[in-house]
Every structure is written in C-alpha cells, then in structure tokens.
mmCIF file of C-alpha atoms and ligand atoms in Angstrom:
data_model
loop_
_atom_site.group_PDB
_atom_site.id
_atom_site.type_symbol
_atom_site.label_atom_id
_atom_site.label_comp_id
_atom_site.label_asym_id
_atom_site.label_seq_id
_atom_site.Cartn_x
_atom_site.Cartn_y
_atom_site.Cartn_z
ATOM 1 C CA MET A 148 -94.222 -18.057 11.843
ATOM 2 C CA LYS A 149 -94.210 -17.950 8.336
ATOM 3 C CA GLY A 150 -93.406 -22.107 7.909
ATOM 4 C CA LEU A 151 -95.846 -24.634 7.980
ATOM 5 C CA PHE A 152 -95.344 -28.103 10.766
ATOM 6 C CA ILE A 153 -96.259 -31.117 9.417
ATOM 7 C CA THR A 154 -96.155 -33.926 11.312
ATOM 8 C CA PHE A 155 -96.690 -37.726 10.183
ATOM 9 C CA GLU A 156 -98.559 -39.952 13.257
ATOM 10 C CA GLY A 157 -99.296 -44.143 13.672
ATOM 11 C CA GLY A 158 -98.693 -47.739 15.069
ATOM 12 C CA GLU A 159 -94.941 -49.829 13.938
ATOM 13 C CA CYS A 160 -94.475 -50.293 10.762
ATOM 14 C CA SER A 161 -96.869 -48.294 9.638
ATOM 15 C CA GLY A 162 -95.825 -46.574 5.716
ATOM 16 C CA LYS A 163 -94.239 -43.527 7.227
ATOM 17 C CA THR A 164 -90.991 -43.741 6.750
ATOM 18 C CA THR A 165 -91.370 -44.633 2.696
ATOM 19 C CA ILE A 166 -94.731 -41.930 2.651
ATOM 20 C CA ILE A 167 -92.325 -38.667 3.902
ATOM 21 C CA GLN A 168 -89.357 -39.787 1.190
ATOM 22 C CA GLN A 169 -91.691 -40.173 -1.246
ATOM 23 C CA LEU A 170 -93.455 -36.235 0.032
ATOM 24 C CA CYS A 171 -89.616 -34.813 0.180
ATOM 25 C CA LYS A 172 -88.961 -35.941 -3.488
ATOM 26 C CA THR A 173 -92.048 -34.607 -4.198
ATOM 27 C CA LEU A 174 -91.605 -30.773 -2.511
ATOM 28 C CA GLU A 175 -88.399 -30.841 -4.176
ATOM 29 C CA GLU A 176 -89.128 -31.501 -7.227
ATOM 30 C CA MET A 177 -91.624 -29.119 -6.694
ATOM 31 C CA GLN A 178 -88.515 -26.803 -6.095
ATOM 32 C CA ILE A 179 -91.589 -25.852 -2.979
ATOM 33 C CA PRO A 180 -88.422 -25.046 0.633
ATOM 34 C CA TYR A 181 -88.510 -28.346 3.179
ATOM 35 C CA ILE A 182 -86.852 -30.024 5.812
ATOM 36 C CA SER A 183 -87.619 -32.798 7.130
ATOM 37 C CA THR A 184 -86.582 -34.619 10.315
ATOM 38 C CA ARG A 185 -87.793 -36.661 13.427
ATOM 39 C CA GLU A 186 -88.859 -37.507 17.110
ATOM 40 C CA PRO A 187 -87.149 -38.397 19.515
ATOM 41 C CA GLY A 188 -84.400 -37.136 17.642
ATOM 42 C CA GLY A 189 -83.465 -34.806 15.005
ATOM 43 C CA ILE A 190 -80.287 -33.086 16.097
ATOM 44 C CA ASP A 191 -77.143 -33.933 18.145
ATOM 45 C CA ILE A 192 -78.830 -34.142 21.447
ATOM 46 C CA ALA A 193 -82.068 -35.173 20.986
ATOM 47 C CA GLU A 194 -80.457 -38.669 18.982
ATOM 48 C CA GLN A 195 -78.580 -39.446 22.311
ATOM 49 C CA ILE A 196 -81.366 -39.302 24.007
ATOM 50 C CA ARG A 197 -83.505 -41.650 21.511
ATOM 51 C CA ASN A 198 -80.831 -43.954 21.812
ATOM 52 C CA ILE A 199 -81.175 -43.883 26.091
ATOM 53 C CA ILE A 200 -85.573 -44.033 25.739
ATOM 54 C CA LEU A 201 -84.958 -47.141 22.375
ATOM 55 C CA ASP A 202 -81.764 -48.990 24.258
ATOM 56 C CA VAL A 203 -83.225 -53.142 24.133
ATOM 57 C CA ASN A 204 -80.590 -53.001 27.235
ATOM 58 C CA ASN A 205 -82.657 -50.320 28.803
ATOM 59 C CA GLN A 206 -85.818 -53.006 31.149
ATOM 60 C CA LYS A 207 -86.038 -50.576 34.182
ATOM 61 C CA MET A 208 -87.004 -47.230 32.565
ATOM 62 C CA THR A 209 -90.007 -46.394 34.547
ATOM 63 C CA GLU A 210 -92.814 -45.281 31.877
ATOM 64 C CA GLU A 211 -92.762 -42.311 33.402
ATOM 65 C CA THR A 212 -89.205 -41.796 32.816
ATOM 66 C CA GLU A 213 -89.970 -42.554 29.210
ATOM 67 C CA ALA A 214 -92.718 -40.347 28.885
ATOM 68 C CA LEU A 215 -90.101 -37.530 30.342
ATOM 69 C CA LEU A 216 -87.881 -38.014 28.012
ATOM 70 C CA TYR A 217 -89.467 -37.589 25.023
ATOM 71 C CA ALA A 218 -91.155 -34.904 26.092
ATOM 72 C CA ALA A 219 -86.878 -33.495 26.697
ATOM 73 C CA SER A 220 -86.227 -34.436 23.197
ATOM 74 C CA ARG A 221 -89.743 -33.227 21.737
ATOM 75 C CA MET A 222 -88.122 -29.774 23.762
ATOM 76 C CA GLN A 223 -85.264 -29.258 22.308
ATOM 77 C CA HIS A 224 -85.709 -30.587 19.113
ATOM 78 C CA LEU A 225 -88.841 -28.173 18.193
ATOM 79 C CA LYS A 226 -86.136 -25.156 20.382
ATOM 80 C CA GLU A 227 -82.820 -25.139 18.203
ATOM 81 C CA LYS A 228 -84.455 -27.090 14.797
ATOM 82 C CA VAL A 229 -87.954 -26.721 13.995
ATOM 83 C CA ILE A 230 -88.834 -22.735 14.653
ATOM 84 C CA PRO A 231 -86.092 -21.577 13.565
ATOM 85 C CA ALA A 232 -86.899 -23.835 10.141
ATOM 86 C CA LEU A 233 -91.070 -22.644 10.668
ATOM 87 C CA ASP A 234 -88.826 -19.047 11.671
ATOM 88 C CA ALA A 235 -87.022 -18.900 7.831
ATOM 89 C CA GLY A 236 -90.617 -19.811 6.343
ATOM 90 C CA TYR A 237 -89.829 -24.061 5.598
ATOM 91 C CA ILE A 238 -91.881 -26.016 5.154
ATOM 92 C CA VAL A 239 -91.162 -28.844 8.703
ATOM 93 C CA ILE A 240 -92.040 -31.926 7.483
ATOM 94 C CA CYS A 241 -91.877 -34.384 10.742
ATOM 95 C CA ASP A 242 -91.876 -38.137 11.967
ATOM 96 C CA ARG A 243 -93.471 -37.865 15.001
ATOM 97 C CA PHE A 244 -95.170 -36.081 17.841
ATOM 98 C CA LEU A 245 -96.949 -35.096 20.973
ATOM 99 C CA ASP A 246 -99.067 -37.216 19.468
ATOM 100 C CA SER A 247 -97.600 -39.968 20.264
ATOM 101 C CA SER A 248 -97.015 -39.809 23.424
ATOM 102 C CA LEU A 249 -100.370 -39.128 23.848
ATOM 103 C CA ALA A 250 -100.808 -42.309 22.184
ATOM 104 C CA TYR A 251 -97.788 -44.988 23.554
ATOM 105 C CA GLN A 252 -97.319 -42.646 26.440
ATOM 106 C CA GLY A 253 -100.798 -41.642 27.831
ATOM 107 C CA TYR A 254 -103.039 -44.586 26.779
ATOM 108 C CA ALA A 255 -101.092 -47.738 25.901
ATOM 109 C CA ARG A 256 -98.492 -47.477 28.806
ATOM 110 C CA HIS A 257 -102.088 -45.547 30.727
ATOM 111 C CA LEU A 258 -100.170 -42.619 32.121
ATOM 112 C CA GLY A 259 -103.523 -40.513 30.643
ATOM 113 C CA MET A 260 -103.475 -38.020 28.320
ATOM 114 C CA GLU A 261 -103.908 -35.357 30.661
ATOM 115 C CA SER A 262 -100.239 -36.369 32.476
ATOM 116 C CA ILE A 263 -98.873 -36.137 29.684
ATOM 117 C CA LEU A 264 -99.859 -33.142 28.539
ATOM 118 C CA GLN A 265 -99.404 -31.697 31.523
ATOM 119 C CA ILE A 266 -95.118 -32.296 31.327
ATOM 120 C CA ASN A 267 -95.380 -31.682 27.053
ATOM 121 C CA HIS A 268 -97.647 -28.496 28.335
ATOM 122 C CA PHE A 269 -94.377 -26.785 30.508
ATOM 123 C CA ALA A 270 -92.511 -25.371 27.761
ATOM 124 C CA LEU A 271 -94.231 -26.175 23.839
ATOM 125 C CA SER A 272 -95.016 -23.302 22.256
ATOM 126 C CA HIS A 273 -96.142 -24.898 19.351
ATOM 127 C CA LEU A 274 -98.579 -27.602 17.702
ATOM 128 C CA PRO A 275 -98.588 -28.942 14.168
ATOM 129 C CA ASP A 276 -100.432 -26.736 11.654
ATOM 130 C CA LEU A 277 -100.912 -30.214 9.374
ATOM 131 C CA THR A 278 -101.037 -33.836 11.360
ATOM 132 C CA LEU A 279 -101.491 -36.927 8.868
ATOM 133 C CA PHE A 280 -102.488 -40.388 11.123
ATOM 134 C CA ILE A 281 -101.451 -43.362 8.555
ATOM 135 C CA ASP A 282 -104.059 -45.826 9.650
ATOM 136 C CA VAL A 283 -103.129 -49.006 9.460
ATOM 137 C CA LYS A 284 -104.794 -51.741 11.542
ATOM 138 C CA PRO A 285 -102.710 -53.852 14.008
ATOM 139 C CA ASP A 286 -102.585 -56.650 12.373
ATOM 140 C CA VAL A 287 -101.312 -56.048 9.246
ATOM 141 C CA ALA A 288 -98.172 -53.189 10.123
ATOM 142 C CA LEU A 289 -97.231 -56.617 12.565
ATOM 143 C CA LYS A 290 -96.785 -59.289 9.666
ATOM 144 C CA ARG A 291 -94.558 -56.106 7.653
ATOM 145 C CA LEU A 292 -92.953 -55.433 11.534
ATOM 146 C CA GLU A 293 -91.970 -59.478 11.317
ATOM 147 C CA ASN A 294 -90.101 -59.068 7.802
ATOM 148 C CA ARG A 295 -87.562 -55.956 9.378
ATOM 149 C CA GLN A 296 -84.797 -56.393 11.043
ATOM 150 C CA LYS A 297 -83.766 -54.044 13.050
ATOM 151 C CA THR A 298 -85.189 -54.133 16.695
ATOM 152 C CA ASP A 299 -85.413 -51.836 19.306
ATOM 153 C CA ARG A 300 -87.278 -51.502 22.798
ATOM 154 C CA LEU A 301 -90.330 -50.954 21.421
ATOM 155 C CA ASP A 302 -90.825 -53.328 18.809
ATOM 156 C CA LEU A 303 -90.629 -56.174 21.371
ATOM 157 C CA GLU A 304 -93.748 -55.209 22.985
ATOM 158 C CA ASN A 305 -96.740 -57.564 22.893
ATOM 159 C CA ILE A 306 -99.802 -57.360 20.109
ATOM 160 C CA GLN A 307 -101.657 -55.281 22.908
ATOM 161 C CA PHE A 308 -99.345 -53.288 23.317
ATOM 162 C CA HIS A 309 -99.424 -52.183 19.457
ATOM 163 C CA ASN A 310 -103.642 -52.372 19.430
ATOM 164 C CA ASP A 311 -103.864 -50.443 22.861
ATOM 165 C CA VAL A 312 -101.410 -47.878 20.635
ATOM 166 C CA TYR A 313 -103.775 -48.438 17.851
ATOM 167 C CA GLN A 314 -106.626 -46.888 20.239
ATOM 168 C CA GLY A 315 -105.216 -44.550 21.224
ATOM 169 C CA TYR A 316 -104.441 -43.046 18.118
ATOM 170 C CA LEU A 317 -108.196 -42.966 17.821
ATOM 171 C CA GLU A 318 -108.583 -40.965 20.898
ATOM 172 C CA VAL A 319 -105.714 -38.603 20.399
ATOM 173 C CA CYS A 320 -108.331 -37.979 16.572
ATOM 174 C CA LYS A 321 -110.432 -37.762 17.850
ATOM 175 C CA LEU A 322 -110.216 -34.707 20.167
ATOM 176 C CA TYR A 323 -107.809 -33.630 17.421
ATOM 177 C CA PRO A 324 -110.465 -32.961 14.438
ATOM 178 C CA ASP A 325 -109.393 -30.076 12.862
ATOM 179 C CA ARG A 326 -105.835 -31.209 12.775
ATOM 180 C CA ILE A 327 -106.263 -34.661 12.381
ATOM 181 C CA ILE A 328 -106.441 -35.608 8.530
ATOM 182 C CA LYS A 329 -106.428 -39.572 8.616
ATOM 183 C CA ILE A 330 -104.825 -41.684 6.147
ATOM 184 C CA ASP A 331 -106.161 -45.405 5.100
ATOM 185 C CA GLY A 332 -102.399 -47.471 5.815
ATOM 186 C CA ASN A 333 -103.819 -50.553 4.626
ATOM 187 C CA VAL A 334 -103.865 -50.214 0.529
ATOM 188 C CA ASP A 335 -100.596 -50.821 -1.429
ATOM 189 C CA LEU A 336 -97.948 -48.344 0.195
ATOM 190 C CA ASP A 337 -97.831 -46.591 -3.430
ATOM 191 C CA LEU A 338 -101.230 -44.807 -3.351
ATOM 192 C CA VAL A 339 -100.761 -44.694 0.627
ATOM 193 C CA CYS A 340 -97.854 -42.140 -0.302
ATOM 194 C CA LYS A 341 -99.871 -39.941 -2.863
ATOM 195 C CA HIS A 342 -103.038 -39.606 -0.943
ATOM 196 C CA CYS A 343 -100.219 -38.143 1.575
ATOM 197 C CA ILE A 344 -98.288 -35.823 -1.532
ATOM 198 C CA ASP A 345 -102.170 -35.490 -2.616
ATOM 199 C CA LYS A 346 -103.088 -34.392 1.141
ATOM 200 C CA VAL A 347 -99.686 -31.772 1.634
ATOM 201 C CA LEU A 348 -100.253 -29.804 -1.292
ATOM 202 C CA ASP A 349 -104.308 -29.341 -0.745
ATOM 203 C CA PHE A 350 -102.993 -27.380 2.483
ATOM 204 C CA ILE A 351 -100.192 -25.698 1.436
ATOM 205 C CA LYS A 352 -102.393 -24.367 -1.228
ATOM 206 C CA ARG A 353 -104.988 -23.372 0.847
HETATM 207 P P1 LIG B 430 -89.502 -44.884 15.183
HETATM 208 O O1 LIG B 430 -90.053 -46.177 15.038
HETATM 209 O O2 LIG B 430 -90.940 -43.667 14.263
HETATM 210 O O3 LIG B 430 -89.065 -43.891 14.593
HETATM 211 O O4 LIG B 430 -90.155 -44.391 16.612
HETATM 212 C C1 LIG B 430 -89.434 -45.079 18.367
HETATM 213 C C2 LIG B 430 -90.238 -45.285 19.442
HETATM 214 O O5 LIG B 430 -90.698 -44.498 20.252
HETATM 215 C C3 LIG B 430 -91.394 -46.660 18.386
HETATM 216 O O6 LIG B 430 -91.961 -47.209 18.590
HETATM 217 C C4 LIG B 430 -92.649 -45.155 19.356
HETATM 218 C C5 LIG B 430 -92.479 -44.221 20.128
HETATM 219 N N1 LIG B 430 -92.255 -43.299 19.986
HETATM 220 C C6 LIG B 430 -92.890 -43.488 21.253
HETATM 221 O O7 LIG B 430 -93.836 -44.086 22.789
HETATM 222 N N2 LIG B 430 -92.897 -41.599 22.436
HETATM 223 C C7 LIG B 430 -93.010 -40.463 21.970
HETATM 224 O O8 LIG B 430 -93.522 -39.850 22.352
HETATM 225 C C8 LIG B 430 -92.245 -40.196 20.668
HETATM 226 C C9 LIG B 430 -92.355 -38.697 19.664
HETATM 227 C C10 LIG B 430 -91.492 -41.613 19.921
#
C-alpha cells in the first residue's frame, strides 16, 4: 500500500463538497497524484445503491436495511476503486466512510456503534490514514440546508436527527483520536478550506 487514504466527515451542509474541491485544486497545482471519490457511490454499483438508499419514495426502508446497504456499497467501492488507487500510489480523498455509518446508523438511528462495526468488519480491510471531521453546529448547518435546492430522504429528517448525528460524530471522534482531526466548520468557508488543506498537506509531508 503506497498511497494515503484521507476521508472527510460531517453532518448535512458541513461544506465538505466545497472543501474537497478546493483541496483537489491544490493537489493538482502541486502535481500530487490523487483521486477524489465519495460514499455512498464513487463507482457504478455503489451509485446504484446510493439511489436506492436516498430515494424519497423508499420511506419503508428499515434502519437495518439502510445500514447494510451502506456497508455493501462501501465494500464494493473499497475493492473496486479505493484499494487499487492506494496500491498505485495515489492519495485517495473520500467524502464520507465508515464514520458516517457509526454516527448516522450507529448513533442517530440507535443501531449501536458495535453492530455497525460488526457488519462492516465482515469485509472492511482498510481504515483511513487521516479523517477530517468538519465540526458544524446543527443549527448553523440547518440554516444552510434551508437554502439548498435538492432534497433527499435524509434531508427530510427533523432537527433532533441532525443533533443526534452531531452527537454521534463527537463520540466517533473519541473512539479514534489518533486518526480524526476536528476542524471548526462554523466560520467562513474559505477559512475552513484553508485549515483543511493545511492539515492534509502537513500529513502528506510527514
Ligand atoms: P452526502 O449528502 O454527503 O452525499 O451523503 C449522503 C447521505 O448519506 C447523507 O445524509 C449521509 C448519509 N450516510 C449515512 O447515513 N451513512 C453512511 O454510511 C454514509 C456513507 C452516508
């Protein structure tokens, strides 16, 4: 394994998409080989699973099914895209990974982090080398969500769910203090991008 696996985590509207775009631009300018991908998705099979999970018509989906589908898409994405890229020496930037399942399904949906680890453990051969958690208070994030056009099944959840996801992430940060760095995401987005890029470049140059 020659590359580095770097993931971004956070609740809805935490700014991950913009941050990742800015980071990729910097890596490109520095001619550092990277790929950028996302969960659930990143490859055809996993994007199909994503569509099923996030479809607003699938209100009957059980919490367990949801957790298993996220795990299934993760395994396919890892084997088909992430591991080959790491083997080829790329930096892999991934929008969400296992920590999302721990915070959303394990904590906010009350399935328990232990159960999430169990179902993922079945085929999970890799944890990220570095994870940046964009720490945005749920009320700040929800104000941003009101201005967003697209809606999916998870956007329809109430404020309590988003608060629980946030609490879940704080628990996940405690579980993996050596891997996860918290970034203050409540400030101006340009500044958040700069903090994230600095952390990633420091890590790559270690
Ligand atoms: P996105 O909005 O960052 O593209 O992510 C899609 C949604 O999927 C988001 O609401 C978080 C959710 N999610 C989980 O609940 N569990 C997971 O394991 C992953 C990867 C995402």
